[in-house]
PDB file of C-alpha atoms in Angstrom:
ATOM      1  CA  GLY A   1     219.942 182.119 237.758  1.00 80.00           C
ATOM      2  CA  ASP A   2     218.335 184.384 235.253  1.00 84.00           C
ATOM      3  CA  SER A   3     214.777 184.032 234.465  1.00 90.00           C
ATOM      4  CA  VAL A   4     212.021 185.733 232.446  1.00 94.00           C
ATOM      5  CA  THR A   5     208.298 185.535 233.196  1.00 95.00           C
ATOM      6  CA  GLN A   6     205.772 186.684 230.627  1.00 95.00           C
ATOM      7  CA  MET A   7     201.942 186.504 230.700  1.00 88.00           C
ATOM      8  CA  GLU A   8     200.339 183.307 229.610  1.00 81.00           C
ATOM      9  CA  GLY A   9     198.414 183.086 226.385  1.00 84.00           C
ATOM     10  CA  PRO A  10     196.752 182.906 224.076  1.00 94.00           C
ATOM     11  CA  VAL A  11     195.861 186.629 224.132  1.00 95.00           C
ATOM     12  CA  THR A  12     192.987 187.232 221.676  1.00 97.00           C
ATOM     13  CA  LEU A  13     192.139 190.851 220.547  1.00 97.00           C
ATOM     14  CA  SER A  14     190.181 192.436 217.957  1.00 97.00           C
ATOM     15  CA  GLU A  15     191.797 194.453 215.084  1.00 97.00           C
ATOM     16  CA  GLU A  16     192.809 197.923 216.092  1.00 97.00           C
ATOM     17  CA  ALA A  17     192.833 197.209 219.727  1.00 97.00           C
ATOM     18  CA  PHE A  18     195.577 198.290 222.222  1.00 97.00           C
ATOM     19  CA  LEU A  19     198.042 195.529 223.108  1.00 97.00           C
ATOM     20  CA  THR A  20     200.124 194.752 226.233  1.00 97.00           C
ATOM     21  CA  ILE A  21     202.264 191.910 226.863  1.00 97.00           C
ATOM     22  CA  ASN A  22     203.807 191.791 230.453  1.00 97.00           C
ATOM     23  CA  CYS A  23     207.327 190.478 230.814  1.00 97.00           C
ATOM     24  CA  THR A  24     209.458 190.764 234.154  1.00 97.00           C
ATOM     25  CA  TYR A  25     212.835 189.286 234.799  1.00 96.00           C
ATOM     26  CA  THR A  26     215.144 188.139 237.370  1.00 93.00           C
ATOM     27  CA  ALA A  27     218.894 188.752 236.702  1.00 89.00           C
ATOM     28  CA  THR A  28     222.115 189.570 238.306  1.00 81.00           C
ATOM     29  CA  GLY A  29     223.780 192.661 236.964  1.00 79.00           C
ATOM     30  CA  TYR A  30     222.656 194.588 233.946  1.00 82.00           C
ATOM     31  CA  PRO A  31     221.037 192.532 231.204  1.00 89.00           C
ATOM     32  CA  SER A  32     220.129 193.453 227.729  1.00 90.00           C
ATOM     33  CA  LEU A  33     216.362 192.887 226.984  1.00 94.00           C
ATOM     34  CA  PHE A  34     214.753 191.732 223.773  1.00 95.00           C
ATOM     35  CA  TRP A  35     211.470 190.969 222.137  1.00 97.00           C
ATOM     36  CA  TYR A  36     211.447 188.217 219.633  1.00 96.00           C
ATOM     37  CA  VAL A  37     208.476 187.284 217.376  1.00 96.00           C
ATOM     38  CA  GLN A  38     207.837 183.972 215.718  1.00 92.00           C
ATOM     39  CA  TYR A  39     205.393 183.603 212.955  1.00 92.00           C
ATOM     40  CA  PRO A  40     203.806 180.180 212.188  1.00 87.00           C
ATOM     41  CA  GLY A  41     206.256 177.643 210.806  1.00 82.00           C
ATOM     42  CA  GLU A  42     209.265 180.235 210.963  1.00 85.00           C
ATOM     43  CA  GLY A  43     212.276 180.984 213.174  1.00 86.00           C
ATOM     44  CA  LEU A  44     212.521 183.749 215.608  1.00 91.00           C
ATOM     45  CA  GLN A  45     212.948 187.592 214.462  1.00 93.00           C
ATOM     46  CA  LEU A  46     214.210 190.194 216.650  1.00 94.00           C
ATOM     47  CA  LEU A  47     211.353 192.782 217.043  1.00 97.00           C
ATOM     48  CA  LEU A  48     213.099 195.262 219.383  1.00 97.00           C
ATOM     49  CA  LYS A  49     215.666 195.549 222.143  1.00 94.00           C
ATOM     50  CA  ALA A  50     216.818 197.769 224.812  1.00 94.00           C
ATOM     51  CA  THR A  51     220.458 197.565 226.258  1.00 90.00           C
ATOM     52  CA  LYS A  52     220.134 199.735 229.477  1.00 90.00           C
ATOM     53  CA  ALA A  53     217.671 201.223 231.961  1.00 93.00           C
ATOM     54  CA  ASP A  54     215.173 203.595 230.587  1.00 95.00           C
ATOM     55  CA  ASP A  55     216.041 202.645 227.080  1.00 96.00           C
ATOM     56  CA  LYS A  56     212.964 202.457 224.697  1.00 97.00           C
ATOM     57  CA  GLY A  57     213.044 199.951 222.002  1.00 97.00           C
ATOM     58  CA  SER A  58     210.715 200.356 219.186  1.00 97.00           C
ATOM     59  CA  ASN A  59     209.813 198.656 215.768  1.00 97.00           C
ATOM     60  CA  LYS A  60     206.815 198.268 213.485  1.00 95.00           C
ATOM     61  CA  GLY A  61     204.718 200.404 215.965  1.00 97.00           C
ATOM     62  CA  PHE A  62     205.612 198.115 218.868  1.00 98.00           C
ATOM     63  CA  GLU A  63     207.309 199.627 222.001  1.00 98.00           C
ATOM     64  CA  ALA A  64     208.909 198.446 225.173  1.00 98.00           C
ATOM     65  CA  THR A  65     210.803 200.510 227.863  1.00 98.00           C
ATOM     66  CA  TYR A  66     213.520 198.981 230.081  1.00 97.00           C
ATOM     67  CA  ARG A  67     212.349 199.475 233.640  1.00 96.00           C
ATOM     68  CA  LYS A  68     214.975 198.603 236.223  1.00 93.00           C
ATOM     69  CA  GLU A  69     213.122 199.623 239.187  1.00 94.00           C
ATOM     70  CA  THR A  70     210.289 197.127 238.494  1.00 95.00           C
ATOM     71  CA  THR A  71     212.533 194.794 236.367  1.00 95.00           C
ATOM     72  CA  SER A  72     209.983 194.861 233.695  1.00 97.00           C
ATOM     73  CA  PHE A  73     210.132 195.065 229.825  1.00 98.00           C
ATOM     74  CA  HIS A  74     206.405 195.169 228.697  1.00 98.00           C
ATOM     75  CA  LEU A  75     205.554 195.017 224.974  1.00 98.00           C
ATOM     76  CA  GLU A  76     202.838 197.541 223.758  1.00 98.00           C
ATOM     77  CA  LYS A  77     201.203 198.459 220.633  1.00 98.00           C
ATOM     78  CA  GLY A  78     198.512 201.114 219.999  1.00 97.00           C
ATOM     79  CA  SER A  79     196.539 199.456 217.236  1.00 96.00           C
ATOM     80  CA  VAL A  80     197.081 195.936 216.254  1.00 97.00           C
ATOM     81  CA  GLN A  81     196.541 194.171 212.871  1.00 97.00           C
ATOM     82  CA  VAL A  82     195.623 190.663 211.970  1.00 96.00           C
ATOM     83  CA  SER A  83     199.296 190.279 210.549  1.00 95.00           C
ATOM     84  CA  ASP A  84     200.548 190.720 214.199  1.00 97.00           C
ATOM     85  CA  SER A  85     199.301 187.316 215.063  1.00 96.00           C
ATOM     86  CA  ALA A  86     202.298 185.421 216.283  1.00 96.00           C
ATOM     87  CA  VAL A  87     204.095 184.028 219.401  1.00 94.00           C
ATOM     88  CA  TYR A  88     205.997 186.825 221.113  1.00 96.00           C
ATOM     89  CA  PHE A  89     209.030 185.943 223.356  1.00 95.00           C
ATOM     90  CA  CYS A  90     210.688 188.102 225.976  1.00 96.00           C
ATOM     91  CA  ALA A  91     214.368 187.310 226.508  1.00 94.00           C
ATOM     92  CA  LEU A  92     217.530 188.600 228.223  1.00 91.00           C
ATOM     93  CA  THR A  93     221.110 188.125 227.899  1.00 83.00           C
ATOM     94  CA  GLY A  94     224.344 189.603 229.053  1.00 65.00           C
ATOM     95  CA  ALA A  95     223.600 189.908 232.771  1.00 54.00           C
ATOM     96  CA  VAL A  96     226.946 188.417 233.719  1.00 50.00           C
ATOM     97  CA  GLY A  97     228.651 186.779 230.555  1.00 49.00           C
ATOM     98  CA  GLY A  98     228.270 189.741 228.337  1.00 49.00           C
ATOM     99  CA  GLY A  99     226.082 188.045 225.909  1.00 53.00           C
ATOM    100  CA  ALA A 100     228.242 185.431 224.586  1.00 61.00           C
ATOM    101  CA  ASP A 101     226.426 182.655 226.677  1.00 68.00           C
ATOM    102  CA  GLY A 102     222.952 182.782 224.979  1.00 81.00           C
ATOM    103  CA  LEU A 103     219.658 184.262 225.681  1.00 88.00           C
ATOM    104  CA  THR A 104     217.270 183.342 228.507  1.00 89.00           C
ATOM    105  CA  PHE A 105     213.754 183.166 227.152  1.00 91.00           C
ATOM    106  CA  GLY A 106     210.132 183.353 228.580  1.00 93.00           C
ATOM    107  CA  LYS A 107     207.774 180.729 227.628  1.00 92.00           C
ATOM    108  CA  GLY A 108     206.204 182.852 224.875  1.00 93.00           C
ATOM    109  CA  THR A 109     202.735 184.650 224.485  1.00 95.00           C
ATOM    110  CA  HIS A 110     200.500 183.504 221.618  1.00 95.00           C
ATOM    111  CA  LEU A 111     198.749 186.573 220.321  1.00 96.00           C
ATOM    112  CA  ILE A 112     195.568 185.989 218.186  1.00 97.00           C
ATOM    113  CA  ILE A 113     194.219 189.096 216.415  1.00 97.00           C
ATOM    114  CA  GLN A 114     190.594 188.732 214.966  1.00 96.00           C
ATOM    115  CA  PRO A 115     189.283 190.890 212.088  1.00 95.00           C
TER     116      PRO A 115
ATOM    117  CA  ASN B   1     223.350 187.055 202.011  1.00 72.00           C
ATOM    118  CA  ALA B   2     221.335 183.801 203.259  1.00 80.00           C
ATOM    119  CA  GLY B   3     221.734 184.592 206.888  1.00 91.00           C
ATOM    120  CA  VAL B   4     221.432 181.444 209.092  1.00 95.00           C
ATOM    121  CA  THR B   5     220.564 178.282 207.299  1.00 95.00           C
ATOM    122  CA  GLN B   6     219.555 174.898 208.838  1.00 96.00           C
ATOM    123  CA  THR B   7     219.152 171.383 207.248  1.00 96.00           C
ATOM    124  CA  PRO B   8     217.185 169.229 207.419  1.00 96.00           C
ATOM    125  CA  LYS B   9     213.772 170.960 207.817  1.00 94.00           C
ATOM    126  CA  PHE B  10     212.183 167.851 209.238  1.00 95.00           C
ATOM    127  CA  ARG B  11     213.241 164.606 210.277  1.00 96.00           C
ATOM    128  CA  ILE B  12     211.940 161.313 212.026  1.00 97.00           C
ATOM    129  CA  LEU B  13     214.405 159.027 213.882  1.00 96.00           C
ATOM    130  CA  LYS B  14     214.053 155.777 215.679  1.00 97.00           C
ATOM    131  CA  ILE B  15     215.244 155.290 219.205  1.00 97.00           C
ATOM    132  CA  GLY B  16     218.865 154.756 219.257  1.00 96.00           C
ATOM    133  CA  GLN B  17     219.626 156.321 215.789  1.00 97.00           C
ATOM    134  CA  SER B  18     222.241 159.070 215.494  1.00 96.00           C
ATOM    135  CA  MET B  19     222.036 162.340 213.024  1.00 96.00           C
ATOM    136  CA  THR B  20     223.788 165.565 212.813  1.00 97.00           C
ATOM    137  CA  LEU B  21     221.713 168.793 212.296  1.00 98.00           C
ATOM    138  CA  GLN B  22     223.694 171.221 210.105  1.00 98.00           C
ATOM    139  CA  CYS B  23     223.896 175.047 210.675  1.00 98.00           C
ATOM    140  CA  ALA B  24     225.629 177.563 208.621  1.00 97.00           C
ATOM    141  CA  GLN B  25     225.767 181.329 208.601  1.00 96.00           C
ATOM    142  CA  ASP B  26     227.396 183.653 206.164  1.00 95.00           C
ATOM    143  CA  MET B  27     227.410 186.858 208.185  1.00 93.00           C
ATOM    144  CA  ASN B  28     230.935 186.147 209.676  1.00 92.00           C
ATOM    145  CA  HIS B  29     229.552 186.118 213.138  1.00 93.00           C
ATOM    146  CA  ASN B  30     231.763 184.767 215.859  1.00 92.00           C
ATOM    147  CA  TYR B  31     229.133 183.586 218.124  1.00 92.00           C
ATOM    148  CA  MET B  32     226.732 180.629 217.186  1.00 94.00           C
ATOM    149  CA  TYR B  33     224.258 178.772 219.432  1.00 94.00           C
ATOM    150  CA  TRP B  34     221.967 175.911 219.378  1.00 96.00           C
ATOM    151  CA  TYR B  35     218.499 175.866 221.105  1.00 95.00           C
ATOM    152  CA  ARG B  36     215.501 173.475 221.469  1.00 96.00           C
ATOM    153  CA  GLN B  37     212.092 174.801 221.646  1.00 92.00           C
ATOM    154  CA  ASP B  38     209.430 172.199 223.375  1.00 92.00           C
ATOM    155  CA  PRO B  39     205.598 172.906 222.938  1.00 83.00           C
ATOM    156  CA  GLY B  40     204.502 175.753 225.057  1.00 80.00           C
ATOM    157  CA  MET B  41     208.026 176.682 226.257  1.00 82.00           C
ATOM    158  CA  GLY B  42     210.476 179.111 225.346  1.00 83.00           C
ATOM    159  CA  LEU B  43     213.819 178.207 223.849  1.00 89.00           C
ATOM    160  CA  LYS B  44     216.527 176.508 225.845  1.00 91.00           C
ATOM    161  CA  LEU B  45     220.225 176.693 225.261  1.00 92.00           C
ATOM    162  CA  ILE B  46     221.918 173.555 224.314  1.00 95.00           C
ATOM    163  CA  TYR B  47     225.449 174.644 223.320  1.00 94.00           C
ATOM    164  CA  TYR B  48     227.203 177.778 222.248  1.00 92.00           C
ATOM    165  CA  SER B  49     230.366 178.662 220.556  1.00 93.00           C
ATOM    166  CA  VAL B  50     232.455 182.065 220.797  1.00 90.00           C
ATOM    167  CA  GLY B  51     234.657 181.106 217.865  1.00 91.00           C
ATOM    168  CA  ALA B  52     236.215 178.450 215.770  1.00 93.00           C
ATOM    169  CA  GLY B  53     237.560 175.693 217.947  1.00 94.00           C
ATOM    170  CA  ILE B  54     235.851 176.795 221.240  1.00 93.00           C
ATOM    171  CA  THR B  55     232.524 175.349 222.361  1.00 94.00           C
ATOM    172  CA  ASP B  56     230.630 175.314 225.739  1.00 92.00           C
ATOM    173  CA  LYS B  57     227.562 173.757 227.427  1.00 92.00           C
ATOM    174  CA  GLY B  58     224.279 175.721 227.691  1.00 90.00           C
ATOM    175  CA  GLU B  59     221.470 174.762 229.989  1.00 88.00           C
ATOM    176  CA  VAL B  60     220.510 171.287 228.478  1.00 93.00           C
ATOM    177  CA  PRO B  61     223.516 169.857 226.817  1.00 94.00           C
ATOM    178  CA  ASN B  62     222.994 166.055 227.759  1.00 95.00           C
ATOM    179  CA  GLY B  63     222.695 163.682 224.818  1.00 95.00           C
ATOM    180  CA  TYR B  64     224.150 166.223 222.197  1.00 97.00           C
ATOM    181  CA  ASN B  65     227.630 167.161 220.984  1.00 97.00           C
ATOM    182  CA  VAL B  66     228.854 169.979 218.914  1.00 97.00           C
ATOM    183  CA  SER B  67     231.967 171.038 216.983  1.00 95.00           C
ATOM    184  CA  ARG B  68     233.064 174.333 215.517  1.00 96.00           C
ATOM    185  CA  SER B  69     235.807 173.805 213.065  1.00 96.00           C
ATOM    186  CA  THR B  70     235.144 176.812 210.933  1.00 96.00           C
ATOM    187  CA  THR B  71     233.537 180.439 211.526  1.00 95.00           C
ATOM    188  CA  GLU B  72     230.573 179.450 209.376  1.00 96.00           C
ATOM    189  CA  ASP B  73     229.452 176.059 210.541  1.00 97.00           C
ATOM    190  CA  PHE B  74     228.263 174.791 213.845  1.00 98.00           C
ATOM    191  CA  PRO B  75     226.757 171.112 213.567  1.00 98.00           C
ATOM    192  CA  LEU B  76     224.928 169.456 216.545  1.00 98.00           C
ATOM    193  CA  ARG B  77     225.190 165.663 216.779  1.00 97.00           C
ATOM    194  CA  LEU B  78     222.727 163.489 218.380  1.00 95.00           C
ATOM    195  CA  GLU B  79     224.280 160.057 219.055  1.00 89.00           C
ATOM    196  CA  LEU B  80     221.648 157.957 220.664  1.00 94.00           C
ATOM    197  CA  ALA B  81     218.161 159.587 219.886  1.00 95.00           C
ATOM    198  CA  ALA B  82     215.746 159.344 222.691  1.00 96.00           C
ATOM    199  CA  PRO B  83     211.999 160.408 222.621  1.00 96.00           C
ATOM    200  CA  SER B  84     212.766 163.154 224.880  1.00 95.00           C
ATOM    201  CA  GLN B  85     214.790 164.893 222.117  1.00 96.00           C
ATOM    202  CA  THR B  86     211.628 165.337 220.026  1.00 96.00           C
ATOM    203  CA  SER B  87     211.779 169.017 219.535  1.00 96.00           C
ATOM    204  CA  VAL B  88     212.231 171.924 217.201  1.00 95.00           C
ATOM    205  CA  TYR B  89     215.956 172.991 217.062  1.00 97.00           C
ATOM    206  CA  PHE B  90     217.080 176.254 216.283  1.00 95.00           C
ATOM    207  CA  CYS B  91     220.388 177.659 215.402  1.00 96.00           C
ATOM    208  CA  ALA B  92     221.471 181.329 215.883  1.00 94.00           C
ATOM    209  CA  SER B  93     224.364 183.603 215.449  1.00 94.00           C
ATOM    210  CA  SER B  94     225.526 186.971 216.500  1.00 91.00           C
ATOM    211  CA  TYR B  95     228.357 189.371 216.238  1.00 85.00           C
ATOM    212  CA  VAL B  96     229.424 191.506 219.344  1.00 71.00           C
ATOM    213  CA  ASP B  97     226.191 193.331 220.222  1.00 62.00           C
ATOM    214  CA  ASP B  98     223.920 190.617 221.641  1.00 67.00           C
ATOM    215  CA  THR B  99     221.472 190.508 218.815  1.00 84.00           C
ATOM    216  CA  GLN B 100     220.994 186.923 217.775  1.00 89.00           C
ATOM    217  CA  TYR B 101     219.836 185.886 214.294  1.00 92.00           C
ATOM    218  CA  PHE B 102     217.999 182.603 214.111  1.00 93.00           C
ATOM    219  CA  GLY B 103     217.705 179.970 211.447  1.00 94.00           C
ATOM    220  CA  PRO B 104     214.278 178.553 210.260  1.00 92.00           C
ATOM    221  CA  GLY B 105     214.562 175.606 212.573  1.00 94.00           C
ATOM    222  CA  THR B 106     214.550 171.632 212.234  1.00 96.00           C
ATOM    223  CA  ARG B 107     211.659 169.654 213.495  1.00 95.00           C
ATOM    224  CA  LEU B 108     212.769 166.329 214.874  1.00 97.00           C
ATOM    225  CA  THR B 109     210.629 163.477 215.965  1.00 96.00           C
ATOM    226  CA  VAL B 110     212.120 160.504 217.820  1.00 96.00           C
ATOM    227  CA  LEU B 111     209.719 157.243 217.688  1.00 95.00           C
TER     228      LEU B 111
END
């Protein structure tokens, strides 16, 4: 079945550092790829998405490019802030069922930004 | 526009008790989902629905039931609570473009 693997955390960085969170996937067909963010005590919020190969999703300074050849969707940000501290989830859907049958999530990466 | 709402926020149950977690959305989304999130893990799909009157099992449906009598509501029922059902439960909804919108979650403890 489909699966998502993302780097284990916690990841601790200083403010203004460069961020990369790795995400790779296994899926049959052509999934859509997502990054969701969860702030403490809250539900998940969509951060960005990409629906086909070579698409780049971007939002709030975060970017990720859908790489079909390496089955990857790594999250990057050039300069992180303390307010970026959260848990980040890579997810996919739609590989076979067209998206109606739910998201497959990675385990999440806890990001801690120190001032 | 409230988005996806869930009640209650917190609940403690004794083993063998039953309860219903409520979920409602006001975005006229056809698709709705229930996930559970265990510590250090990603979310796992319990049940989903593609429209009123239609439900289907996800990855971890055992011990749960759902119904979808209206577009807006998608309650999740636990009939005989077990400690293994201690988790945070998230409801989500989507329209046709895959982006799912999540509620704030219900934290359930079974003792």
